[in-house]
Amino acid sequence: MDSVDLQVLKSARDWVKAGRRVVMATVIRTWGSAPRPIGALTAIRDDGMVAGSVSGGCVEDDMILQVRSGELVKDRPSTTQYGVSAEEAKRFGLPCGGTLELVLEPLTMDSGLDELLTRIERHELVMRKLDMKSGRVTIGPARSTDPLSFDGTTLATVHGPRWRLLIIGAGQLSTFLAQMAQGLDYQVTICDPREEYAEGWDVPGAALKRGMPDDVVTQMNLDGHSAVVTLTHDPKLDDMALLEALKSPAFYVGAIGSRKNNDARRLRLAEFDLSQDEIARLHGPVGLKLGAKTPPEIAIAILAEMTAIRNGVKVPEFGEPEKATAAGCVT
């Protein structure tokens, strides 16, 4: 889930525990040019304090006034719409024609936020169901393919790490990549069988596996919400992972190294049971061409390319002169 929305849940839980009256709004439908996606959250405290956003701010301003007056929602969940007409869209600062439909939920100690956040912190993917008539909440397991759903009687929202990133190698670059990836809501796993690297790994929340890369890739049962990036610069380790990752449904598979090294890598991979289409899935040199040189810059370049692919944005091919290559690697 979006880290911004995770912060909404944490703030809402703390406010409820402090005895404050809190209303949480969830975007359930959008029409036209909506500023925030379906599932976006905002929580508003009785004194007008806000966490999160469902619009550019003007909708929240209107909701704050209603929360303070006690008019927005009483003791049961309800729905509301903003920006139904072009005039309202202009009034609430929505893009022309944009419309939001929200579920408004009064939060209590029985809203299940403690359990929800505990399970998210255990990197579980969970579904929270809200009964609109009673306000009763149930929490159970979810799948990465489960969407938000609302049928008028039940709101089902999915929370937790939908996206996974496997990093091969526990070096300095991996540290920056793992930290930044967690900020983008990836569940991060590190694989490095080398004792000298694994012993020094210390990134909270990023699990370390000491098995061989091909075994770890297989064990993780990668799906379309998974990414694999190899960063050891050791072909024996990186290629082992790539041989399995390129055959998987992973949405992104990348390898560190110069264009020359990755060309040689592709020739090596062709000697095994990989098709040309599978080899063509490899992003190598890994990352967008940002002129990155330092480990944190390279991590940004990698995550930028992953984000583009994840969002269905076409990224440029590596055909320019070497000075424009990604990740600071030269031939």
Coordinates of C-alpha atoms in Angstrom, one line a residue:
M1 CA 0.0 0.0 0.0
D2 CA 1.0 3.6 -0.4
S3 CA 3.3 4.8 2.4
V4 CA 1.2 8.0 2.7
D5 CA -1.9 5.9 3.3
L6 CA 0.0 3.8 5.9
Q7 CA 0.8 7.0 7.8
V8 CA -2.9 7.8 7.7
L9 CA -3.8 4.6 9.4
K10 CA -1.1 5.2 12.1
S11 CA -2.2 8.7 12.8
A12 CA -5.9 7.6 12.9
R13 CA -5.0 4.8 15.4
D14 CA -3.1 7.1 17.7
W15 CA -5.9 9.7 17.6
V16 CA -8.5 7.2 18.5
K17 CA -6.4 5.8 21.3
A18 CA -6.1 9.4 22.6
G19 CA -9.9 9.5 22.8
R20 CA -10.4 11.8 19.9
R21 CA -13.3 11.6 17.4
V22 CA -11.9 10.6 14.0
V23 CA -13.5 10.2 10.5
M24 CA -11.6 8.2 7.8
A25 CA -12.5 8.7 4.1
T26 CA -11.6 6.2 1.5
V27 CA -11.8 6.9 -2.3
I28 CA -14.0 4.2 -3.7
R29 CA -14.8 5.5 -7.2
T30 CA -13.5 8.2 -9.5
W31 CA -14.7 9.8 -12.7
G32 CA -12.8 12.0 -15.0
S33 CA -9.4 13.4 -13.9
A34 CA -9.3 12.5 -10.2
P35 CA -6.3 13.8 -8.2
R36 CA -5.9 10.6 -6.1
P37 CA -6.4 6.9 -6.9
I38 CA -9.1 4.5 -5.7
G39 CA -8.1 3.4 -2.2
A40 CA -6.5 6.6 -1.2
L41 CA -7.2 7.6 2.5
T42 CA -7.5 10.6 4.6
A43 CA -8.3 10.9 8.3
I44 CA -9.7 14.0 10.0
R45 CA -9.7 14.6 13.7
D46 CA -12.5 16.4 15.5
D47 CA -10.4 19.6 15.8
G48 CA -9.6 19.6 12.1
M49 CA -6.2 17.9 12.1
V50 CA -5.7 16.0 8.8
A51 CA -3.6 13.0 7.8
G52 CA -3.4 12.0 4.1
S53 CA -5.3 13.4 1.1
V54 CA -8.1 12.4 -1.2
S55 CA -7.8 15.5 -3.4
G56 CA -5.5 18.5 -3.8
G57 CA -6.8 19.9 -0.5
C58 CA -10.0 21.7 -1.2
V59 CA -12.2 18.6 -0.6
E60 CA -10.4 18.2 2.7
D61 CA -11.1 21.8 3.6
D62 CA -14.8 21.2 3.1
M63 CA -14.7 17.9 5.1
I64 CA -12.8 19.6 8.0
L65 CA -15.6 22.2 8.3
Q66 CA -18.2 19.4 8.4
V67 CA -16.2 17.3 10.9
R68 CA -15.9 20.2 13.3
S69 CA -19.7 20.8 13.1
G70 CA -20.5 17.1 13.4
E71 CA -22.3 17.1 10.1
L72 CA -20.1 14.9 8.0
V73 CA -20.8 11.5 9.5
K74 CA -22.6 10.4 12.7
D75 CA -22.2 6.9 14.2
R76 CA -22.4 4.7 11.0
P77 CA -20.4 4.6 7.8
S78 CA -21.8 6.5 4.8
T79 CA -20.9 7.6 1.3
T80 CA -20.6 11.0 -0.3
Q81 CA -19.5 12.6 -3.6
Y82 CA -17.5 15.6 -4.5
G83 CA -17.2 17.3 -7.9
V84 CA -20.3 15.9 -9.5
S85 CA -20.8 18.9 -11.7
A86 CA -18.3 21.1 -13.5
E87 CA -19.2 23.9 -11.1
E88 CA -18.6 21.8 -8.0
A89 CA -15.3 20.5 -9.6
K90 CA -14.2 24.1 -9.8
R91 CA -15.4 24.9 -6.3
F92 CA -13.5 21.9 -4.8
G93 CA -10.3 22.4 -6.8
L94 CA -10.8 19.2 -8.8
P95 CA -9.6 18.9 -12.4
C96 CA -12.4 19.8 -14.8
G97 CA -15.0 17.0 -14.7
G98 CA -13.3 15.1 -11.9
T99 CA -15.5 13.4 -9.4
L100 CA -14.8 11.5 -6.2
E101 CA -17.0 9.1 -4.3
L102 CA -15.9 8.4 -0.7
V103 CA -16.8 6.1 2.1
L104 CA -16.8 8.0 5.3
E105 CA -16.2 5.9 8.4
P106 CA -16.3 7.0 12.1
L107 CA -13.4 5.2 13.8
T108 CA -13.5 3.6 17.2
M109 CA -11.4 1.2 19.2
D110 CA -13.3 -1.5 17.5
S111 CA -12.2 -0.4 14.0
G112 CA -9.4 -3.0 14.0
L113 CA -6.6 -0.5 13.2
D114 CA -4.2 -2.0 15.8
E115 CA -4.5 -5.5 14.3
L116 CA -4.3 -4.1 10.8
L117 CA -1.1 -2.2 11.5
T118 CA 0.4 -5.1 13.4
R119 CA -0.1 -7.4 10.4
I120 CA 1.2 -4.9 7.9
E121 CA 4.3 -4.5 10.0
R122 CA 4.7 -8.3 9.8
H123 CA 4.7 -7.8 6.0
E124 CA 1.4 -9.5 5.6
L125 CA -1.0 -8.6 2.9
V126 CA -4.4 -8.2 4.5
M127 CA -8.0 -7.4 3.6
R128 CA -10.1 -5.1 5.8
K129 CA -13.9 -5.4 5.4
L130 CA -16.2 -2.7 6.6
D131 CA -19.9 -3.5 7.0
M132 CA -21.7 -0.3 6.1
K133 CA -24.8 -1.0 8.1
S134 CA -23.3 -2.0 11.4
G135 CA -19.8 -0.5 11.1
R136 CA -18.3 -3.9 12.0
V137 CA -14.8 -4.6 10.8
T138 CA -13.2 -7.9 9.9
I139 CA -9.6 -8.5 8.9
G140 CA -8.3 -11.5 7.0
P141 CA -5.6 -12.5 4.4
A142 CA -5.6 -11.0 0.9
R143 CA -3.9 -11.7 -2.4
S144 CA -1.8 -9.2 -4.4
T145 CA -4.4 -9.3 -7.2
D146 CA -7.4 -8.5 -4.9
P147 CA -8.8 -5.1 -5.8
L148 CA -10.7 -2.6 -3.6
S149 CA -14.4 -3.5 -3.8
F150 CA -17.6 -1.8 -2.8
D151 CA -21.1 -3.1 -3.4
G152 CA -23.0 -0.7 -1.3
T153 CA -23.1 -2.9 1.8
T154 CA -19.4 -3.9 2.3
L155 CA -16.2 -2.0 1.6
A156 CA -13.2 -4.3 1.2
T157 CA -9.7 -2.7 1.1
V158 CA -6.3 -4.3 0.7
H159 CA -3.4 -3.2 2.9
G160 CA 0.2 -4.3 3.1
P161 CA 3.1 -5.0 0.7
R162 CA 1.6 -5.8 -2.7
W163 CA 5.1 -5.4 -4.3
R164 CA 8.2 -7.4 -3.6
L165 CA 11.8 -6.7 -4.5
L166 CA 14.6 -9.3 -4.4
I167 CA 18.1 -7.9 -4.4
I168 CA 21.1 -10.2 -5.1
G169 CA 24.1 -9.0 -3.2
A170 CA 24.4 -7.3 0.2
G171 CA 26.8 -4.5 -0.7
Q172 CA 26.7 -0.8 -0.2
L173 CA 24.5 -0.1 -3.2
S174 CA 22.0 -2.8 -2.0
T175 CA 21.7 -0.9 1.3
F176 CA 20.6 2.3 -0.4
L177 CA 18.3 0.4 -2.8
A178 CA 16.7 -1.6 0.0
Q179 CA 16.1 1.5 2.2
M180 CA 14.6 3.5 -0.7
A181 CA 12.5 0.6 -2.0
Q182 CA 10.9 0.2 1.4
G183 CA 9.9 3.9 1.2
L184 CA 8.1 3.0 -2.0
D185 CA 6.2 0.2 -0.3
Y186 CA 8.2 -2.8 -1.5
Q187 CA 8.7 -5.8 0.7
V188 CA 12.5 -6.2 0.3
T189 CA 14.5 -9.5 0.4
I190 CA 18.3 -9.6 0.1
C191 CA 20.1 -12.7 -1.1
D192 CA 23.8 -13.2 -0.6
P193 CA 25.6 -16.5 0.2
R194 CA 28.9 -14.7 0.7
E195 CA 29.8 -14.6 4.4
E196 CA 31.9 -11.4 4.2
Y197 CA 28.9 -9.5 2.9
A198 CA 26.0 -11.1 4.7
E199 CA 27.6 -10.7 8.1
G200 CA 27.6 -6.9 7.8
W201 CA 24.0 -6.6 6.5
D202 CA 21.9 -4.3 8.7
V203 CA 18.8 -2.8 7.1
P204 CA 15.8 -3.1 9.3
G205 CA 12.8 -4.6 7.6
A206 CA 14.8 -6.2 4.7
A207 CA 15.1 -9.9 5.2
L208 CA 18.5 -11.6 4.4
K209 CA 18.6 -15.0 2.8
R210 CA 21.9 -16.9 2.7
G211 CA 20.9 -19.5 0.0
M212 CA 22.2 -19.6 -3.5
P213 CA 20.5 -17.0 -5.8
D214 CA 18.7 -19.4 -8.1
D215 CA 17.3 -21.4 -5.2
V216 CA 16.0 -18.2 -3.5
V217 CA 14.4 -16.9 -6.7
T218 CA 12.6 -20.3 -7.1
Q219 CA 11.5 -20.4 -3.4
M220 CA 10.0 -16.9 -3.6
N221 CA 7.6 -18.0 -6.3
L222 CA 7.8 -14.6 -8.1
D223 CA 4.7 -13.1 -9.6
G224 CA 3.7 -10.0 -11.6
H225 CA 4.2 -7.8 -8.5
S226 CA 7.8 -8.9 -8.1
A227 CA 11.1 -7.4 -9.2
V228 CA 14.6 -8.8 -9.1
V229 CA 17.8 -6.7 -9.3
T230 CA 21.3 -8.3 -9.3
L231 CA 24.1 -6.2 -7.8
T232 CA 27.1 -8.4 -7.0
H233 CA 29.1 -7.8 -10.1
D234 CA 29.9 -11.5 -9.8
P235 CA 28.5 -13.4 -12.9
K236 CA 28.5 -16.7 -10.9
L237 CA 25.9 -15.2 -8.5
D238 CA 24.1 -12.7 -10.7
D239 CA 23.6 -15.0 -13.6
M240 CA 22.3 -17.8 -11.4
A241 CA 19.5 -15.5 -10.2
L242 CA 18.8 -14.2 -13.7
L243 CA 18.4 -17.7 -15.2
E244 CA 15.4 -18.2 -13.0
A245 CA 14.1 -14.7 -12.7
L246 CA 13.8 -14.2 -16.5
K247 CA 11.6 -17.2 -16.7
S248 CA 9.3 -15.9 -14.0
P249 CA 6.4 -13.5 -14.3
A250 CA 8.4 -10.8 -12.4
F251 CA 7.5 -7.4 -13.9
Y252 CA 11.1 -6.2 -13.7
V253 CA 14.5 -8.0 -13.9
G254 CA 17.7 -5.9 -13.9
A255 CA 21.4 -6.4 -13.7
I256 CA 24.2 -4.0 -12.7
G257 CA 27.2 -3.6 -15.0
S258 CA 28.3 -1.7 -18.1
R259 CA 26.6 -2.1 -21.5
K260 CA 29.6 -4.2 -22.6
N261 CA 29.3 -6.5 -19.6
N262 CA 25.6 -6.9 -20.1
D263 CA 26.0 -7.7 -23.8
A264 CA 28.4 -10.5 -22.7
R265 CA 25.9 -11.6 -20.1
R266 CA 23.2 -11.9 -22.7
L267 CA 25.5 -14.2 -24.7
R268 CA 26.1 -16.4 -21.7
L269 CA 22.4 -16.6 -20.8
A270 CA 21.7 -17.7 -24.4
E271 CA 23.7 -20.9 -23.8
F272 CA 21.1 -22.0 -21.3
D273 CA 17.4 -22.8 -21.5
L274 CA 16.3 -19.2 -22.0
S275 CA 14.5 -18.0 -25.1
Q276 CA 15.5 -14.8 -26.9
D277 CA 12.2 -13.2 -25.6
E278 CA 13.1 -14.1 -22.1
I279 CA 16.6 -12.6 -22.4
A280 CA 15.2 -9.5 -24.0
R281 CA 13.3 -8.9 -20.7
L282 CA 16.6 -8.1 -19.0
H283 CA 17.2 -4.4 -18.0
G284 CA 20.9 -4.1 -18.2
P285 CA 22.6 -1.8 -17.6
V286 CA 20.0 -1.4 -14.8
G287 CA 18.3 1.9 -14.2
L288 CA 17.3 5.0 -16.1
K289 CA 20.0 7.2 -17.6
L290 CA 20.3 9.8 -14.9
G291 CA 24.1 10.2 -15.1
A292 CA 24.2 8.4 -11.7
K293 CA 27.6 7.9 -10.1
T294 CA 27.2 7.4 -6.4
P295 CA 25.4 4.4 -4.8
P296 CA 22.4 6.5 -3.7
E297 CA 22.1 8.0 -7.2
I298 CA 22.3 4.6 -8.8
A299 CA 19.6 3.4 -6.4
I300 CA 17.4 6.3 -7.5
A301 CA 18.0 5.4 -11.2
I302 CA 17.1 1.8 -10.6
L303 CA 13.9 2.6 -8.7
A304 CA 13.0 5.3 -11.3
E305 CA 13.1 2.6 -14.0
M306 CA 11.2 0.1 -11.9
T307 CA 8.5 2.7 -11.2
A308 CA 8.1 3.5 -14.9
I309 CA 7.7 -0.1 -15.8
R310 CA 5.4 -0.8 -12.9
N311 CA 3.2 2.1 -14.0
G312 CA 3.2 1.0 -17.7
V313 CA 5.4 3.9 -18.9
K314 CA 7.8 3.1 -21.8
V315 CA 11.4 3.7 -20.9
P316 CA 14.1 4.6 -23.5
E317 CA 16.3 1.9 -24.8
F318 CA 20.1 2.1 -24.3
G319 CA 21.4 3.2 -27.7
E320 CA 23.0 6.5 -26.9
P321 CA 26.7 7.1 -26.4
E322 CA 28.4 5.7 -23.4
K323 CA 28.4 9.0 -21.5
A324 CA 24.6 8.7 -21.1
T325 CA 24.5 5.2 -19.7
A326 CA 22.8 4.4 -16.4
A327 CA 24.1 3.6 -13.0
G328 CA 27.5 5.2 -13.5
C329 CA 28.9 2.1 -15.4
V330 CA 31.2 2.6 -18.3
T331 CA 32.6 0.3 -20.9

